[in-house]
Short mmCIF file of C-alpha atoms and ligand atoms in Angstrom, two decimals:
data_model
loop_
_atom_site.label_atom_id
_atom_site.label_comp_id
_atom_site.label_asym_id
_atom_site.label_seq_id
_atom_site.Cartn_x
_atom_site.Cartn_y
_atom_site.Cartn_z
CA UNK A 293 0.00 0.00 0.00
CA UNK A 294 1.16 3.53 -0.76
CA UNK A 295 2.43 5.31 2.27
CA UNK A 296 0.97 8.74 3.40
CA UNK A 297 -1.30 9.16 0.79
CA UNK A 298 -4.35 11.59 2.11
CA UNK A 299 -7.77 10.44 1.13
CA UNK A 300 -10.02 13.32 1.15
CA UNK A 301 -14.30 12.25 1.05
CA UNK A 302 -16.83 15.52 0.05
CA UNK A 303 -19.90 13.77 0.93
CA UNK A 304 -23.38 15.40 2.73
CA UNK A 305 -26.43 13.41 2.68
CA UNK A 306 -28.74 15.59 0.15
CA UNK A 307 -28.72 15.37 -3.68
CA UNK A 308 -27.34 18.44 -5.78
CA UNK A 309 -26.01 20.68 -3.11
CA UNK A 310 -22.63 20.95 -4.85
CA UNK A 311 -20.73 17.69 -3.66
CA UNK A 312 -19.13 17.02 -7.14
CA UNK A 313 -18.71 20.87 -7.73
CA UNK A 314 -16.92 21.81 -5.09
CA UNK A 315 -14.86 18.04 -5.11
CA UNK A 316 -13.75 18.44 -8.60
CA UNK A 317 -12.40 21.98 -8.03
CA UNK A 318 -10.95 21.37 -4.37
CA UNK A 319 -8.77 18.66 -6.73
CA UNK A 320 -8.36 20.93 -9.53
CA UNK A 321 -6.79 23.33 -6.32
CA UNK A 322 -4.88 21.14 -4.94
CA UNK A 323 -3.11 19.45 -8.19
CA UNK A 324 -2.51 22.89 -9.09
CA UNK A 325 -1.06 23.65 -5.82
CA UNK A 326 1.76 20.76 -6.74
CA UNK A 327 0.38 17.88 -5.26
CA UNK A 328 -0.38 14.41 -7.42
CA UNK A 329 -3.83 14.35 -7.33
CA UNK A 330 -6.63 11.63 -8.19
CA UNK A 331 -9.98 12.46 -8.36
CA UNK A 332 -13.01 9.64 -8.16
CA UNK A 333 -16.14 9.45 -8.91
CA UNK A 334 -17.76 6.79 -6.55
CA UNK A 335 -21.35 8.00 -7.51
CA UNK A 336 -21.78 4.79 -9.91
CA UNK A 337 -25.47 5.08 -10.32
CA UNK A 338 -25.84 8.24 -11.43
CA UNK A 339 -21.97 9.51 -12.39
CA UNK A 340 -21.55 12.87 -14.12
CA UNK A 341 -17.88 14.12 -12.43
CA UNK A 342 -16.40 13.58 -16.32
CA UNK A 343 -18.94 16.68 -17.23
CA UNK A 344 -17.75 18.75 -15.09
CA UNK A 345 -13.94 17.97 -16.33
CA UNK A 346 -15.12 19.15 -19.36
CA UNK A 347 -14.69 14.98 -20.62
CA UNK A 348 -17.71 13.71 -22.71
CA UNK A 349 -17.11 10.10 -22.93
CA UNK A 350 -14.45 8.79 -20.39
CA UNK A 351 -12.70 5.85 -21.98
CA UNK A 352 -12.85 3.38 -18.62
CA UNK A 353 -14.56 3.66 -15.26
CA UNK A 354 -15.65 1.77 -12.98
CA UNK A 355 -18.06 -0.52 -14.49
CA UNK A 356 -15.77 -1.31 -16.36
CA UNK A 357 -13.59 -2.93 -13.46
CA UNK A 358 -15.52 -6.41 -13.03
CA UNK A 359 -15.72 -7.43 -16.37
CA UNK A 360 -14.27 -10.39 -16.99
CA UNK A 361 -11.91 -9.63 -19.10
CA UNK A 362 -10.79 -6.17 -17.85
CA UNK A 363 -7.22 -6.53 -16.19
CA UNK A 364 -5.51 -3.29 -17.06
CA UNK A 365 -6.48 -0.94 -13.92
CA UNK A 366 -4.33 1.73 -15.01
CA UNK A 367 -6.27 2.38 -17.67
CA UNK A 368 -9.23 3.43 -14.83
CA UNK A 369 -6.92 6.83 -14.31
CA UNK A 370 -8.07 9.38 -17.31
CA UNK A 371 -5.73 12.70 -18.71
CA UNK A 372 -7.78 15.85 -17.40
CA UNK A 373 -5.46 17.99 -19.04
CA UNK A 374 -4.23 19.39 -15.81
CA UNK A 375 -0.99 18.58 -14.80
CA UNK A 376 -0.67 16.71 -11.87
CA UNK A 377 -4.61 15.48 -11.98
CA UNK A 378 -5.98 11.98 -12.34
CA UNK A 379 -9.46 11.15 -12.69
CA UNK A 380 -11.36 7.72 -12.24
CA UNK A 381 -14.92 7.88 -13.70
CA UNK A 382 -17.96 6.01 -12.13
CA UNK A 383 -19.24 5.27 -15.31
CA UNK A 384 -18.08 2.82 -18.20
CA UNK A 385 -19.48 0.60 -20.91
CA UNK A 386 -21.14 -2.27 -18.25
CA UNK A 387 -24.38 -0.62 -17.12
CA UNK A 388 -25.39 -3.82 -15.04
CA UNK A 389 -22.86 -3.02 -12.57
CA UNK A 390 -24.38 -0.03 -11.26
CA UNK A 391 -25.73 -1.53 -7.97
CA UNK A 392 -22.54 -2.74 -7.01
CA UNK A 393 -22.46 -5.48 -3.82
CA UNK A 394 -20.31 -5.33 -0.69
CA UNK A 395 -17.58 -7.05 -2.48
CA UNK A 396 -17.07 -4.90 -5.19
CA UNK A 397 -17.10 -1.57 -2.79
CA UNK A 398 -14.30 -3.89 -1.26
CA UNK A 399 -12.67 -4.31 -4.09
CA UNK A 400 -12.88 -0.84 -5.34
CA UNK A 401 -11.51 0.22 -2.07
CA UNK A 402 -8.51 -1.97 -1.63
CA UNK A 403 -7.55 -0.16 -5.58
CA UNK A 404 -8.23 3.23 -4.29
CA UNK A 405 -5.78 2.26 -1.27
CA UNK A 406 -3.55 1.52 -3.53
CA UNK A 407 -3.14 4.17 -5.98
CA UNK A 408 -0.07 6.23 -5.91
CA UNK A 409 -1.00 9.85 -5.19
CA UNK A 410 -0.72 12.71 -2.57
CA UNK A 411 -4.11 13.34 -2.30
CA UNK A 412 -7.50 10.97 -3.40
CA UNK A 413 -10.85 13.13 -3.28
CA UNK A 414 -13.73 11.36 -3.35
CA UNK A 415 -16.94 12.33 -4.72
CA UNK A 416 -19.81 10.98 -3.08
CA UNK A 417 -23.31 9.75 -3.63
CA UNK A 418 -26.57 11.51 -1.96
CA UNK A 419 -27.95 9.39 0.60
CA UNK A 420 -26.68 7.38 3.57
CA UNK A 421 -26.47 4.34 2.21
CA UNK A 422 -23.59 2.13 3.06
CA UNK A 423 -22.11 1.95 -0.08
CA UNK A 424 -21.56 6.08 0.25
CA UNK A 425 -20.71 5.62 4.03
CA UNK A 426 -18.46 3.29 3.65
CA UNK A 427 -16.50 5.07 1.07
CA UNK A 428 -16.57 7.77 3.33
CA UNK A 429 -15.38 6.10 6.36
CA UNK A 430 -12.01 5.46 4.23
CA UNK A 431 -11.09 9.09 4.35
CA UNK A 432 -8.63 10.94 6.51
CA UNK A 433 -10.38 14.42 6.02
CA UNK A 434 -13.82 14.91 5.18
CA UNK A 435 -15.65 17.71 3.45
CA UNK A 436 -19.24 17.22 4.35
CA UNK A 437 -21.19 19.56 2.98
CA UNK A 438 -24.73 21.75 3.09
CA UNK A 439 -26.36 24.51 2.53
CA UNK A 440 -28.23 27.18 4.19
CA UNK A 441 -31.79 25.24 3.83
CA UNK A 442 -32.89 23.40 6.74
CA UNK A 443 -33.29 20.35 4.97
CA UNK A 444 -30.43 20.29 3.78
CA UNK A 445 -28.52 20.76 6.86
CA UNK A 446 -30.41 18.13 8.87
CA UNK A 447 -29.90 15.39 5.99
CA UNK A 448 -26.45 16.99 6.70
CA UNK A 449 -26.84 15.55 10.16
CA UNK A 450 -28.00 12.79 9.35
CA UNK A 451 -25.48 11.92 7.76
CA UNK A 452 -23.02 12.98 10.06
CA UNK A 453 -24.51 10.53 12.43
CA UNK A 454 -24.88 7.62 10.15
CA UNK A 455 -21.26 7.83 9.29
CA UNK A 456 -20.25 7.59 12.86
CA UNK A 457 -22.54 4.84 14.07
CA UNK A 458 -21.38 2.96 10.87
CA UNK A 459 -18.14 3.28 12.93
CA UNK A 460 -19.13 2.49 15.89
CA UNK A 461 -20.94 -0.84 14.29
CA UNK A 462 -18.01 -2.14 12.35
CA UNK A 463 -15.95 -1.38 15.45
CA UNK A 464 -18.16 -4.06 17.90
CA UNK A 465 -18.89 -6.28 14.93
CA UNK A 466 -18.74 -9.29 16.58
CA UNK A 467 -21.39 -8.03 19.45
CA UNK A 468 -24.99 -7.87 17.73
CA UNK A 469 -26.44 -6.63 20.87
CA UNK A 470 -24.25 -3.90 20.16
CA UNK A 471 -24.88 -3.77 16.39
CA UNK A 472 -28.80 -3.57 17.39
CA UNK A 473 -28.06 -0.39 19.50
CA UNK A 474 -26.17 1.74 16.28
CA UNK A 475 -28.54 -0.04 13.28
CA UNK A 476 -29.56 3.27 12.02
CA UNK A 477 -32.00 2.04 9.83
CA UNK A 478 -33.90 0.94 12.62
CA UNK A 479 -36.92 3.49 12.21
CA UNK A 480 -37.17 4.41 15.79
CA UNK A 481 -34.08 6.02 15.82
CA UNK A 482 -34.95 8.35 13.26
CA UNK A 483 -35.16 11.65 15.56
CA UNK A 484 -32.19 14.03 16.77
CA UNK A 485 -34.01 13.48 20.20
CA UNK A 486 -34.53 9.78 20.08
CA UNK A 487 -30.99 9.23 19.37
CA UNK A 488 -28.03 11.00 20.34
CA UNK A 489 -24.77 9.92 21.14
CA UNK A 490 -25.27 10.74 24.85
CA UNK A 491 -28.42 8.85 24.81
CA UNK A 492 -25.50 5.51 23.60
CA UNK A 493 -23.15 6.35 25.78
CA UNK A 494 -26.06 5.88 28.86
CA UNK A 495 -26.78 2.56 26.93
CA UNK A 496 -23.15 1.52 27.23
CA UNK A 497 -22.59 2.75 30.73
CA UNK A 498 -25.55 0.44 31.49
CA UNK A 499 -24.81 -2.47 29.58
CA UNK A 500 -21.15 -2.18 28.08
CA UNK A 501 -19.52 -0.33 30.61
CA UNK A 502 -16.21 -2.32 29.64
CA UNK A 503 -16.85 -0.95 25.91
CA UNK A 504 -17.19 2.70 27.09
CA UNK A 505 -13.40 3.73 26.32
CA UNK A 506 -13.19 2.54 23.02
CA UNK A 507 -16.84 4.06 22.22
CA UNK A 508 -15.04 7.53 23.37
CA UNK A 509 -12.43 7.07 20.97
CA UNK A 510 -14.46 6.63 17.94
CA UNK A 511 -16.26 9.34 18.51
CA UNK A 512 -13.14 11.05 19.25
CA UNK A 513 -11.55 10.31 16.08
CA UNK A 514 -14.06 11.60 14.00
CA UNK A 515 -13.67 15.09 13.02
CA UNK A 516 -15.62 16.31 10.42
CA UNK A 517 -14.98 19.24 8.11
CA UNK A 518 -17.90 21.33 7.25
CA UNK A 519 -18.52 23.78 3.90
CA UNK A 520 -21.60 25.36 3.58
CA UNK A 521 -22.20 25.89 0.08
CA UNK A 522 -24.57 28.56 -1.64
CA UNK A 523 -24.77 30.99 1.06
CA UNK A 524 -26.46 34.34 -0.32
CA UNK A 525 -26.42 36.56 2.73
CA UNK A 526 -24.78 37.41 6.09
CA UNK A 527 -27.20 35.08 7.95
CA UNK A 528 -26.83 32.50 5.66
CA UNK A 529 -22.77 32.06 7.01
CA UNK A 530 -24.32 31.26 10.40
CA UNK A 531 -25.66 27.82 8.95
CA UNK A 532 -22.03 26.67 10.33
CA UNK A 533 -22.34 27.59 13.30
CA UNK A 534 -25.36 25.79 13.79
CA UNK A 535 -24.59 22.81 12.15
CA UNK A 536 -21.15 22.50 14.41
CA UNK A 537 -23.73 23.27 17.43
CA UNK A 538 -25.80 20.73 16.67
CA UNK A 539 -23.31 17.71 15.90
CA UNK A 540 -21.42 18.80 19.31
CA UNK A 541 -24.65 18.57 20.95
CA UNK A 542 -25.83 15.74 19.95
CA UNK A 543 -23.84 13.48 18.45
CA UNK A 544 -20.91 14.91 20.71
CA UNK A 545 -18.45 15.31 17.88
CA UNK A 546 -16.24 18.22 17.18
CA UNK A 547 -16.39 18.91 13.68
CA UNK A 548 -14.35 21.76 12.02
CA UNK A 549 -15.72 24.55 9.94
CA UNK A 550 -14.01 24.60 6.72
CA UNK A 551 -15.33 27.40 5.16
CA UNK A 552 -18.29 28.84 2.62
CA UNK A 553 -18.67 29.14 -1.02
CA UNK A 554 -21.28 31.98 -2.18
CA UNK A 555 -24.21 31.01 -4.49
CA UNK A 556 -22.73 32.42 -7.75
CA UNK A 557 -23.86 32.35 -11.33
CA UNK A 558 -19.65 31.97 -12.05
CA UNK A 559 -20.56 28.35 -10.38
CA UNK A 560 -23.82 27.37 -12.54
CA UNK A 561 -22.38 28.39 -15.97
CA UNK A 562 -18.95 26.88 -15.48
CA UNK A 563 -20.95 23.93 -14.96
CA UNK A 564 -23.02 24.48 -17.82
CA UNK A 565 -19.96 25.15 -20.17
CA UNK A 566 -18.57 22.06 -18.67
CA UNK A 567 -15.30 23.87 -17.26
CA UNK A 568 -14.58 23.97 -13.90
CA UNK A 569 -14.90 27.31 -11.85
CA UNK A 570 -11.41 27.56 -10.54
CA UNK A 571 -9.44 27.40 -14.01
CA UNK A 572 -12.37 29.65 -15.63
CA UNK A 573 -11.81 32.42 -13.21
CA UNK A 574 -9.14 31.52 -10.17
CA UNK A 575 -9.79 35.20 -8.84
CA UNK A 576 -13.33 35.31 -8.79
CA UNK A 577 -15.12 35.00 -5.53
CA UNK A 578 -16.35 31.47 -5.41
CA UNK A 579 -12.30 30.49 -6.42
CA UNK A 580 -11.47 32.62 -3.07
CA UNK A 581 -13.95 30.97 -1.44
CA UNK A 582 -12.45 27.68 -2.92
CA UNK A 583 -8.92 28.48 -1.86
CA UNK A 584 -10.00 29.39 1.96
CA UNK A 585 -11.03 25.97 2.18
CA UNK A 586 -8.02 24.23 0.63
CA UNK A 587 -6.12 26.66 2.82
CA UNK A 588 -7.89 25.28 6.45
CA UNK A 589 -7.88 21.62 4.58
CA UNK A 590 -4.01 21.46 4.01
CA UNK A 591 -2.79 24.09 6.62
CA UNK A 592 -0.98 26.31 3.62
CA UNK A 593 -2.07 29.76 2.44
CA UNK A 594 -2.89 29.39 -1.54
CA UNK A 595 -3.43 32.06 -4.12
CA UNK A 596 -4.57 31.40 -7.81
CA UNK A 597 -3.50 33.84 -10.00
CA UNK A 598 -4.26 33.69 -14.06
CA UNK A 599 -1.61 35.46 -16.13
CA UNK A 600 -1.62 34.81 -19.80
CA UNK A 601 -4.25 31.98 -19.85
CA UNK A 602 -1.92 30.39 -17.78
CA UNK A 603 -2.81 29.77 -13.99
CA UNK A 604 -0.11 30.31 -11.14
CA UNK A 605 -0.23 29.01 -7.18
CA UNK A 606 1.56 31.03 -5.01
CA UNK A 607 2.03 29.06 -1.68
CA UNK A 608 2.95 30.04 1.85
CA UNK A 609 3.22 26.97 4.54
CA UNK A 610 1.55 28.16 7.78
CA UNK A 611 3.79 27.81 11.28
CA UNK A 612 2.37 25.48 13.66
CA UNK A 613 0.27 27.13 16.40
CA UNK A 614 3.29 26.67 18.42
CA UNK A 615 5.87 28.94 16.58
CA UNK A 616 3.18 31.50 16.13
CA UNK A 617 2.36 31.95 20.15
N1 LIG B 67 -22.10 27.80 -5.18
C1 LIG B 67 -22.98 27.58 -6.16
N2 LIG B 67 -23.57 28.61 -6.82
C2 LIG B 67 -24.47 28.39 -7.80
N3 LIG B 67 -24.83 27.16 -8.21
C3 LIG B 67 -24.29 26.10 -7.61
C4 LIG B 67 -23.33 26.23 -6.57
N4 LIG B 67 -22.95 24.99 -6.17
C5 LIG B 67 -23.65 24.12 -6.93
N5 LIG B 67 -24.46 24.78 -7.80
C6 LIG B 67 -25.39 24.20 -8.78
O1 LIG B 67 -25.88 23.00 -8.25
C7 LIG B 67 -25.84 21.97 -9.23
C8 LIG B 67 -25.66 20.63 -8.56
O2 LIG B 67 -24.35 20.51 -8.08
P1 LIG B 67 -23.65 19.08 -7.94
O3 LIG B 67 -23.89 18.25 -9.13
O4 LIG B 67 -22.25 19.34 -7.54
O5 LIG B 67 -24.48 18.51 -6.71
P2 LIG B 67 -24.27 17.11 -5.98
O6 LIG B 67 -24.42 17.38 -4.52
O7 LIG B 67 -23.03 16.48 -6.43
O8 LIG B 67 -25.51 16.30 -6.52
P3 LIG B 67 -25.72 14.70 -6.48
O9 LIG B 67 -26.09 14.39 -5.05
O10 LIG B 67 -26.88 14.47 -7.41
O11 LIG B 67 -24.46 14.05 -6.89
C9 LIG B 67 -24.67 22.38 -10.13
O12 LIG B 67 -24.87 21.87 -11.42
C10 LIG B 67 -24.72 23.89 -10.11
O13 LIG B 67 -25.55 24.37 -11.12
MG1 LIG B 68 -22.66 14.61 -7.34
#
């Protein structure tokens, strides 16, 4: 396996907020930023990250992978044209494979793994299935996304929850009383009231106490990073806030806020004219916005600048908290 590589999940339970937006230009930012990116497209059902590149027909993808005569996995990583940037498409000429089983997320995992790369983003799925959880739950850093709507942020939280009881299931998967405690498709555990991490961690003290330390550490370990995406006004930046309220409240993580990107028509027609925001415009607000996040994501202060068509990173490392005090 390749050492040190940094796998990077954009994920947020509702459909079209701006999950494969806002993953396809963080890696854009990134690979321009000198790192060796690859960029994946794990929505197999419904893939369209090779629009956004600006790609029409990607050569391989995924469904291409468990055919049986498909051996040559290097063929999965597609040109984008920008140096330094892979891609892996969702799609691919084998349509049956779209509802792909445990073994095949497996499979597909253990090749992501193993790429050779700085940084892996992965685009995720709507829902909270486990297919899009557990591609999540491979990440180091997370970009888990919303906007200002209040549905949006508590599918948000819902998927910030299912992630971590996921966790906390595979981590006690050889107790099913335990598993029966986390199963959050168990209807009755639908509510933010009805079922909070506090609300576990009296179940364990009562019937697990022996569990209770490792429980702590899971929920430790998980540290979200949270974009709110769209935001039109002043109040619309406090939908952080909240959202970091909430999963500290209840679910008793602490999540980091990553940063905002403003609703822009800059965003819609790049997407539209099927090139991505950042290399349209690298100065324009939503690319600021863009290069906040990658800033608080990689600890480094980035600036795009375009000069002659051609786009330029200037890069400053950040000292650690401790030189600064
Ligand atoms: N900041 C923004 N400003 C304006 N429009 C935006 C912004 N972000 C996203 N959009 C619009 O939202 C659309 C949906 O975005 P995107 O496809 O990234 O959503 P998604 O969360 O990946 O959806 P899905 O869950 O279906 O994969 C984009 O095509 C774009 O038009
Ligand atoms: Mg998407």
């Amino acid at each position: 396996m390749t050492s040190k590589v940094n796998i990077i999940a954009v994920g947020g339970g509702k459909g079209g907020i701006g999950k494969s937006v806002v993953c396809t230009n963080l890696a854009i930012g990134m690979a321009l930023s000198g790192q060796k990116v690859v960029l994946i497209d794990t929505d197999f059902g419904a893939s369209n990250l090779h629009a956004l590149l600006g790609i029409n027909n990607p050569a391989h993808g995924f469904q291409d992978f468990f055919k049986e005569n498909f051996s040559d996995r290097q063929s999965l990583l597609i040109d984008t044209g920008i140096s330094n940037l892979k891609f892996v498409s969702g799609a691919g000429d084998n349509p049956g494979s779209a509802n792909i089983d445990a073994d095949k997320v497996n499979t597909i995992i253990s090749f992501i793994k193993n790429l050779e790369a700085d940084t892996i983003l992965l685009d995720l799925g709507p829902g909270t299935n486990f297919n899009v959880i557990d591609f999540f739950n491979i990440s180091m850093q997370s970009v888990v996304l919303t906007t200002p709507e209040i549905t949006s942020v508590m599918k948000t939280f819902s998927f910030i929850r299912s992630v971590l009881f996921r966790r906390i299931s595979l981590a006690f998967q050889d107790n099913p009383e335990i598993q029966k405690l986390v199963d959050h498709s168990n209807p009755a555990n639908a509510d933010i009231e009805s079922y909070t991490t506090d609300l576990l961690m009296e179940r364990f003290a009562e019937d697990f106490p022996e569990h209770l330390d490792k429980l702590h550490t899971i929920i430790k370990n998980f540290t979200p990073g949270l974009v709110v995406n769209r935001v039109r006004s002043k109040k619309d930046l406090l939908t952080g806030d909240n959202l970091l309220k909430l999963v500290k409240k209840f679910l008793k993580l602490e999540a980091t806020y990553l940063g905002y990107i403003i609703e822009s028509d800059q965003v819609r027609d790049s997407v539209d004219e099927m090139v991505p925001f950042l290399i349209k415009d690298p100065q324009s607000t939503p690319s600021e916005n863009l290069q906040q996040i990658i800033g608080s994501l990689t600890n480094a202060d980035l600036e795009f600048v375009k000069r002659d068509g051609k786009i330029f990173v200037s890069k400053e490392v950040r000292l650690s908290s401790g030189w600064e005090a």
